[in-house]
Tab-separated table of C-alpha atoms in Angstrom:
chain	number	residue	atom	x	y	z
A	1	UNK	CA	80.140	8.509	-126.216
A	2	UNK	CA	82.664	6.439	-124.214
A	3	UNK	CA	81.043	4.171	-121.637
A	4	UNK	CA	83.117	5.624	-118.822
A	5	UNK	CA	81.950	9.188	-119.336
A	6	UNK	CA	80.299	10.473	-116.142
A	7	UNK	CA	77.828	11.338	-114.833
A	8	UNK	CA	75.508	8.919	-116.592
A	9	UNK	CA	72.357	10.483	-118.011
A	10	UNK	CA	69.047	9.127	-116.708
A	11	UNK	CA	65.393	9.919	-117.301
A	12	UNK	CA	62.677	9.568	-114.651
A	13	UNK	CA	59.681	7.340	-115.357
A	14	UNK	CA	57.345	8.590	-112.601
A	15	UNK	CA	56.309	11.756	-114.515
A	16	UNK	CA	54.017	9.331	-116.317
A	17	UNK	CA	52.104	9.018	-113.030
A	18	UNK	CA	52.566	12.196	-110.971
A	19	UNK	CA	49.705	14.614	-111.515
A	20	UNK	CA	47.852	12.077	-113.666
A	21	UNK	CA	44.812	9.975	-112.859
A	22	UNK	CA	41.081	10.269	-112.318
A	23	UNK	CA	41.170	14.032	-111.675
A	24	UNK	CA	43.571	14.811	-114.524
A	25	UNK	CA	44.856	13.100	-117.665
A	26	UNK	CA	45.347	9.325	-117.956
A	27	UNK	CA	48.536	7.794	-116.592
A	28	UNK	CA	51.243	7.281	-119.217
A	29	UNK	CA	52.333	3.650	-119.149
A	30	UNK	CA	55.717	2.504	-117.907
A	31	UNK	CA	56.435	0.937	-121.283
A	32	UNK	CA	55.749	4.226	-123.056
A	33	UNK	CA	58.086	6.100	-120.716
A	34	UNK	CA	60.778	3.504	-121.378
A	35	UNK	CA	60.257	3.607	-125.129
A	36	UNK	CA	60.482	7.404	-125.319
A	37	UNK	CA	63.608	7.359	-123.176
A	38	UNK	CA	65.307	4.654	-125.220
A	39	UNK	CA	64.406	6.345	-128.521
A	40	UNK	CA	65.837	9.748	-127.570
A	41	UNK	CA	69.121	10.528	-129.340
A	42	UNK	CA	71.216	13.651	-129.897
A	43	UNK	CA	74.277	13.439	-132.139
A	44	UNK	CA	74.666	9.757	-131.359
A	45	UNK	CA	74.294	10.184	-127.580
A	46	UNK	CA	71.434	8.422	-125.806
A	47	UNK	CA	70.132	8.157	-122.261
A	48	UNK	CA	72.104	5.692	-120.146
A	49	UNK	CA	69.316	4.698	-117.827
A	50	UNK	CA	66.140	5.415	-115.913
A	51	UNK	CA	65.233	6.255	-112.332
A	52	UNK	CA	61.973	4.585	-111.377
A	53	UNK	CA	59.147	5.021	-108.907
A	54	UNK	CA	58.285	1.789	-107.114
A	55	UNK	CA	54.533	2.233	-107.157
A	56	UNK	CA	51.437	1.305	-109.124
A	57	UNK	CA	50.510	1.336	-111.876
A	58	UNK	CA	54.116	1.275	-113.147
A	59	UNK	CA	55.791	-1.098	-110.710
A	60	UNK	CA	54.434	-3.722	-108.323
A	61	UNK	CA	56.777	-3.470	-105.361
A	62	UNK	CA	55.653	-6.920	-104.235
A	63	UNK	CA	56.383	-8.626	-107.556
A	64	UNK	CA	58.038	-12.049	-107.491
A	65	UNK	CA	61.718	-12.618	-108.162
A	66	UNK	CA	60.687	-13.820	-111.601
A	67	UNK	CA	58.859	-10.546	-112.116
A	68	UNK	CA	61.960	-8.593	-111.106
A	69	UNK	CA	64.012	-10.613	-113.595
A	70	UNK	CA	61.516	-9.838	-116.368
A	71	UNK	CA	61.693	-6.143	-115.468
A	72	UNK	CA	65.475	-6.249	-115.658
A	73	UNK	CA	65.351	-8.022	-119.010
A	74	UNK	CA	62.891	-5.447	-120.373
A	75	UNK	CA	64.943	-2.426	-119.327
A	76	UNK	CA	68.273	-4.024	-120.148
A	77	UNK	CA	66.916	-4.986	-123.538
A	78	UNK	CA	66.521	-1.281	-124.278
A	79	UNK	CA	70.197	-0.701	-123.368
A	80	UNK	CA	69.203	1.156	-120.222
A	81	UNK	CA	70.324	0.717	-116.631
A	82	UNK	CA	68.385	1.488	-113.452
A	83	UNK	CA	69.555	4.093	-110.970
A	84	UNK	CA	67.682	5.733	-108.117
A	85	UNK	CA	64.372	4.402	-106.809
A	86	UNK	CA	61.423	6.194	-105.214
A	87	UNK	CA	60.028	4.379	-102.175
A	88	UNK	CA	56.201	4.604	-101.962
A	89	UNK	CA	56.197	5.851	-98.395
A	90	UNK	CA	52.919	7.812	-98.764
A	91	UNK	CA	50.880	4.943	-97.332
A	92	UNK	CA	52.563	5.995	-94.090
A	93	UNK	CA	53.949	9.191	-92.628
A	94	UNK	CA	57.229	10.129	-90.972
A	95	UNK	CA	55.406	12.210	-88.332
A	96	UNK	CA	52.086	10.382	-88.131
A	97	UNK	CA	50.767	7.774	-85.722
A	98	UNK	CA	52.925	4.858	-84.660
A	99	UNK	CA	51.164	2.726	-87.269
A	100	UNK	CA	51.827	5.327	-89.968
A	101	UNK	CA	55.492	5.585	-89.027
A	102	UNK	CA	55.849	1.800	-88.986
A	103	UNK	CA	54.287	1.653	-92.454
A	104	UNK	CA	56.727	4.327	-93.663
A	105	UNK	CA	59.699	2.260	-92.500
A	106	UNK	CA	58.184	-0.910	-93.950
A	107	UNK	CA	57.934	0.692	-97.394
A	108	UNK	CA	61.567	1.780	-97.196
A	109	UNK	CA	62.526	-1.784	-96.305
A	110	UNK	CA	60.622	-3.194	-99.275
A	111	UNK	CA	62.183	-0.625	-101.614
A	112	UNK	CA	65.648	-1.425	-100.266
A	113	UNK	CA	65.128	-5.153	-100.824
A	114	UNK	CA	63.925	-4.386	-104.362
A	115	UNK	CA	66.980	-2.221	-104.975
A	116	UNK	CA	69.327	-4.909	-103.728
A	117	UNK	CA	67.763	-7.423	-106.112
A	118	UNK	CA	68.349	-5.056	-109.025
A	119	UNK	CA	71.981	-4.604	-108.011
A	120	UNK	CA	72.534	-8.345	-107.771
A	121	UNK	CA	71.101	-8.759	-111.256
A	122	UNK	CA	73.675	-6.273	-112.531
A	123	UNK	CA	71.391	-3.553	-113.881
A	124	UNK	CA	71.725	-1.035	-111.047
A	125	UNK	CA	75.360	0.028	-110.602
A	126	UNK	CA	74.514	3.112	-108.560
A	127	UNK	CA	71.677	5.140	-107.112
A	128	UNK	CA	69.755	5.818	-103.914
A	129	UNK	CA	66.302	5.243	-102.472
A	130	UNK	CA	64.376	8.506	-102.389
A	131	UNK	CA	62.081	9.458	-99.508
A	132	UNK	CA	60.138	12.438	-98.226
A	133	UNK	CA	58.314	13.029	-94.950
A	134	UNK	CA	54.838	12.304	-96.366
A	135	UNK	CA	53.644	15.115	-94.111
A	136	UNK	CA	52.143	18.534	-94.788
A	137	UNK	CA	54.021	21.742	-93.925
A	138	UNK	CA	50.969	23.129	-92.143
A	139	UNK	CA	50.822	20.052	-89.901
A	140	UNK	CA	54.554	20.309	-89.210
A	141	UNK	CA	54.104	23.985	-88.281
A	142	UNK	CA	51.763	23.085	-85.395
A	143	UNK	CA	54.803	21.923	-83.396
A	144	UNK	CA	58.021	22.446	-85.401
A	145	UNK	CA	60.476	21.257	-82.762
A	146	UNK	CA	58.762	18.011	-81.829
A	147	UNK	CA	57.618	17.251	-85.355
A	148	UNK	CA	61.186	17.585	-86.632
A	149	UNK	CA	62.271	15.202	-83.885
A	150	UNK	CA	59.559	12.750	-84.914
A	151	UNK	CA	60.498	12.891	-88.604
A	152	UNK	CA	64.164	12.433	-87.707
A	153	UNK	CA	63.351	9.438	-85.531
A	154	UNK	CA	61.414	7.807	-88.370
A	155	UNK	CA	64.164	8.605	-90.856
A	156	UNK	CA	66.746	7.062	-88.504
A	157	UNK	CA	64.755	3.851	-88.370
A	158	UNK	CA	64.450	3.894	-92.149
A	159	UNK	CA	68.189	4.495	-92.518
A	160	UNK	CA	69.002	1.572	-90.258
A	161	UNK	CA	66.739	-0.714	-92.288
A	162	UNK	CA	68.152	0.539	-95.596
A	163	UNK	CA	71.703	-0.031	-94.332
A	164	UNK	CA	70.940	-3.728	-93.950
A	165	UNK	CA	70.629	-3.836	-97.752
A	166	UNK	CA	73.534	-1.461	-98.467
A	167	UNK	CA	71.208	1.331	-99.536
A	168	UNK	CA	71.442	5.081	-98.990
A	169	UNK	CA	68.373	7.266	-98.546
A	170	UNK	CA	68.008	10.693	-100.108
A	171	UNK	CA	65.463	13.144	-98.715
A	172	UNK	CA	63.779	15.140	-101.445
A	173	UNK	CA	63.820	18.901	-100.966
A	174	UNK	CA	60.354	20.040	-101.983
A	175	UNK	CA	58.141	22.748	-100.508
A	176	UNK	CA	55.132	20.423	-100.181
A	177	UNK	CA	56.740	18.136	-97.561
A	178	UNK	CA	56.718	19.092	-93.891
A	179	UNK	CA	60.152	19.460	-92.322
A	180	UNK	CA	61.636	19.631	-95.822
A	181	UNK	CA	59.781	22.685	-97.099
A	182	UNK	CA	62.625	25.191	-96.779
A	183	UNK	CA	66.370	24.923	-97.097
A	184	UNK	CA	66.783	25.556	-93.375
A	185	UNK	CA	64.157	23.068	-92.201
A	186	UNK	CA	65.691	20.520	-94.581
A	187	UNK	CA	69.125	20.943	-93.021
A	188	UNK	CA	67.657	20.829	-89.502
A	189	UNK	CA	65.965	17.531	-90.349
A	190	UNK	CA	69.057	15.983	-91.929
A	191	UNK	CA	71.255	17.007	-89.005
A	192	UNK	CA	68.760	15.540	-86.553
A	193	UNK	CA	68.761	12.173	-88.339
A	194	UNK	CA	72.487	11.703	-87.762
A	195	UNK	CA	73.023	8.640	-89.932
A	196	UNK	CA	75.849	8.103	-92.464
A	197	UNK	CA	73.525	6.691	-95.132
A	198	UNK	CA	71.201	9.663	-95.531
A	199	UNK	CA	71.638	12.659	-97.795
A	200	UNK	CA	69.799	15.228	-99.852
A	201	UNK	CA	68.139	14.813	-103.223
A	202	UNK	CA	68.370	18.147	-105.027
A	203	UNK	CA	65.964	18.905	-107.848
A	204	UNK	CA	66.807	22.150	-109.639
A	205	UNK	CA	63.119	23.050	-109.935
A	206	UNK	CA	61.971	22.179	-106.421
A	207	UNK	CA	64.947	23.724	-104.654
A	208	UNK	CA	64.539	26.873	-106.760
A	209	UNK	CA	61.409	27.682	-104.758
A	210	UNK	CA	63.460	27.601	-101.553
A	211	UNK	CA	64.879	30.901	-102.782
A	212	UNK	CA	61.405	32.452	-102.781
A	213	UNK	CA	60.327	31.193	-99.358
A	214	UNK	CA	57.115	29.466	-100.415
A	215	UNK	CA	55.552	27.781	-97.346
A	216	UNK	CA	58.329	29.262	-95.154
A	217	UNK	CA	58.668	33.031	-95.801
A	218	UNK	CA	61.149	33.544	-92.961
A	219	UNK	CA	63.651	31.327	-94.801
A	220	UNK	CA	63.395	33.217	-98.081
A	221	UNK	CA	66.811	33.785	-99.679
A	222	UNK	CA	66.073	36.346	-102.389
A	223	UNK	CA	64.943	39.851	-101.375
A	224	UNK	CA	61.182	40.409	-101.278
A	225	UNK	CA	61.569	43.120	-103.930
A	226	UNK	CA	63.706	40.865	-106.139
A	227	UNK	CA	63.345	41.407	-109.887
A	228	UNK	CA	63.911	38.541	-112.327
A	229	UNK	CA	66.075	40.817	-114.439
A	230	UNK	CA	68.630	40.881	-111.597
A	231	UNK	CA	70.653	37.822	-112.566
A	232	UNK	CA	73.492	38.758	-110.207
A	233	UNK	CA	71.176	38.644	-107.182
A	234	UNK	CA	69.740	35.332	-108.359
A	235	UNK	CA	73.212	33.841	-108.625
A	236	UNK	CA	74.091	35.052	-105.138
A	237	UNK	CA	70.941	33.378	-103.836
A	238	UNK	CA	71.786	30.139	-105.589
A	239	UNK	CA	75.311	30.244	-104.184
A	240	UNK	CA	74.023	30.704	-100.626
A	241	UNK	CA	71.482	27.906	-100.841
A	242	UNK	CA	73.675	25.379	-102.632
A	243	UNK	CA	76.615	26.090	-100.341
A	244	UNK	CA	74.452	24.965	-97.423
A	245	UNK	CA	72.853	21.941	-99.109
A	246	UNK	CA	75.591	20.732	-101.460
A	247	UNK	CA	77.547	18.862	-98.758
A	248	UNK	CA	74.434	16.761	-98.163
A	249	UNK	CA	73.580	16.167	-101.828
A	250	UNK	CA	73.835	12.560	-103.024
A	251	UNK	CA	71.251	12.583	-105.822
A	252	UNK	CA	70.572	15.271	-108.417
A	253	UNK	CA	67.785	16.156	-110.818
A	254	UNK	CA	68.301	18.486	-113.729
A	255	UNK	CA	65.146	20.568	-114.248
A	256	UNK	CA	63.772	23.985	-115.178
A	257	UNK	CA	61.440	26.292	-113.235
A	258	UNK	CA	59.572	29.494	-114.102
A	259	UNK	CA	59.489	30.805	-110.540
A	260	UNK	CA	55.933	29.734	-109.739
A	261	UNK	CA	54.283	26.988	-107.758
A	262	UNK	CA	52.228	24.505	-109.699
A	263	UNK	CA	50.060	21.476	-109.255
A	264	UNK	CA	47.980	19.121	-111.305
A	265	UNK	CA	45.242	16.858	-110.015
A	266	UNK	CA	45.871	15.745	-106.439
A	267	UNK	CA	49.552	16.755	-106.607
A	268	UNK	CA	49.499	20.399	-105.602
A	269	UNK	CA	51.751	23.225	-104.396
A	270	UNK	CA	55.085	22.123	-105.742
A	271	UNK	CA	57.871	23.369	-107.972
A	272	UNK	CA	56.697	24.024	-111.506
A	273	UNK	CA	58.690	21.795	-113.794
A	274	UNK	CA	59.154	23.498	-117.144
A	275	UNK	CA	60.424	22.067	-120.389
A	276	UNK	CA	64.128	22.513	-120.988
A	277	UNK	CA	63.290	24.863	-123.860
A	278	UNK	CA	60.671	26.945	-121.984
A	279	UNK	CA	61.317	30.661	-122.659
A	280	UNK	CA	59.872	31.489	-119.219
A	281	UNK	CA	62.434	29.333	-117.418
A	282	UNK	CA	64.365	31.322	-114.833
A	283	UNK	CA	67.343	28.962	-114.612
A	284	UNK	CA	70.352	28.812	-116.876
A	285	UNK	CA	70.255	25.022	-116.695
A	286	UNK	CA	73.844	24.334	-117.720
A	287	UNK	CA	75.417	27.094	-115.656
A	288	UNK	CA	73.226	26.733	-112.580
A	289	UNK	CA	73.670	22.965	-112.395
A	290	UNK	CA	77.274	23.792	-111.610
A	291	UNK	CA	76.300	25.234	-108.235
A	292	UNK	CA	75.274	21.700	-107.245
A	293	UNK	CA	77.912	19.743	-109.173
A	294	UNK	CA	80.965	21.785	-108.217
A	295	UNK	CA	82.511	22.885	-104.938
A	296	UNK	CA	82.851	26.599	-104.309
A	297	UNK	CA	86.458	26.397	-105.549
A	298	UNK	CA	85.222	25.037	-108.874
A	299	UNK	CA	86.296	21.435	-108.370
A	300	UNK	CA	83.767	18.735	-109.268
A	301	UNK	CA	82.098	17.065	-106.300
A	302	UNK	CA	81.649	13.711	-108.107
A	303	UNK	CA	79.156	12.968	-105.332
A	304	UNK	CA	77.012	10.770	-107.586
A	305	UNK	CA	77.616	8.863	-110.780
A	306	UNK	CA	74.410	9.687	-112.592
A	307	UNK	CA	72.084	12.658	-112.923
A	308	UNK	CA	68.402	12.503	-113.796
A	309	UNK	CA	65.847	14.647	-115.594
A	310	UNK	CA	62.664	15.055	-113.580
A	311	UNK	CA	59.792	16.834	-115.326
A	312	UNK	CA	56.330	16.219	-113.884
A	313	UNK	CA	52.842	17.408	-114.735
A	314	UNK	CA	53.293	18.120	-118.422
A	315	UNK	CA	50.327	17.406	-120.712
A	316	UNK	CA	50.295	13.911	-122.179
A	317	UNK	CA	50.543	15.393	-125.678
A	318	UNK	CA	53.907	16.880	-124.690
A	319	UNK	CA	55.179	13.763	-122.942
A	320	UNK	CA	54.375	11.472	-125.859
A	321	UNK	CA	56.127	13.730	-128.370
A	322	UNK	CA	59.576	12.286	-129.057
A	323	UNK	CA	61.040	15.747	-129.662
A	324	UNK	CA	60.344	16.566	-126.006
A	325	UNK	CA	62.754	13.856	-124.909
A	326	UNK	CA	65.368	14.772	-127.505
A	327	UNK	CA	65.326	18.349	-126.194
A	328	UNK	CA	65.619	17.111	-122.608
A	329	UNK	CA	68.494	14.819	-123.517
A	330	UNK	CA	70.245	17.726	-125.224
A	331	UNK	CA	69.995	19.761	-122.015
A	332	UNK	CA	71.410	16.840	-120.027
A	333	UNK	CA	74.301	16.482	-122.438
A	334	UNK	CA	75.170	20.159	-122.062
A	335	UNK	CA	75.242	19.748	-118.276
A	336	UNK	CA	77.611	16.794	-118.582
A	337	UNK	CA	79.829	18.592	-121.072
A	338	UNK	CA	80.182	21.471	-118.611
A	339	UNK	CA	80.457	19.488	-115.364
A	340	UNK	CA	81.238	15.876	-116.241
A	341	UNK	CA	84.383	13.777	-116.206
A	342	UNK	CA	85.983	10.816	-117.881
A	343	UNK	CA	87.463	7.826	-116.107
A	344	UNK	CA	90.145	5.862	-117.902
């Protein structure tokens, strides 16, 4: 595949951590996630890179410059680049105490510095720093107006810090984060931030649950009596939601969802990531990715130069099976074939 075929295809490494640990299965090592990504191949096409979570036990955000160089050499040695980064903001909170909000901003600063180092070393040509509110929807619901203001204030501070290192922040739309738990609350939060370097990170699985109104029934898009056999109604719902969120979208995850919430271990009440080949998947991955990757007139948005597969909370036996990653790569390739472009 020509090097200037876009968007680049990335795999996420944090599914080796999310939903794993003492109350679930063991964490899958960073090296294993890299090896499975690098080994995946479909008709001569391979993954172009990885998106990484900047948290233990995969990454030490406080590693030395020499450590960063070794990380770059390791990933570059596998012919992979680095794209978007996940800031470990959960040691703080966007709507917590002053100390919690300060810690949130501090983690964004550290992630932005880390991202700048990767760019200077030439391995990170594009990508954002991902954040969420690190707050529960039920806590947000105690005072929606003021809590949205508080989250927006924290996000503004984080944006200003990130801008010092030429980074953009993308807020992850997921039903488990307060102020981000429905498509409408997400837009309200983004509008309140009012900074040029913030946008939306759309995951096809997480945003799918916006349609069903989990954690925010009044913002449900699909009818309460919706039947999964009604593909036309589903497409209308997707069109409505993506039309509202697409202008904000600066980072994109290809994923599948079976229409249910799911959690593993301490990571609960979130979009159920399904395998690309899951017969219970409700999304037509290739077709439905187009609602995010194309304007309503059909023209490509070209809003980002790589897309990523995010599939969390699968059993370790599935995630260490190389065929899993070949199937995922095949799904990514089909998305690019349908919605990609070539630059001479």
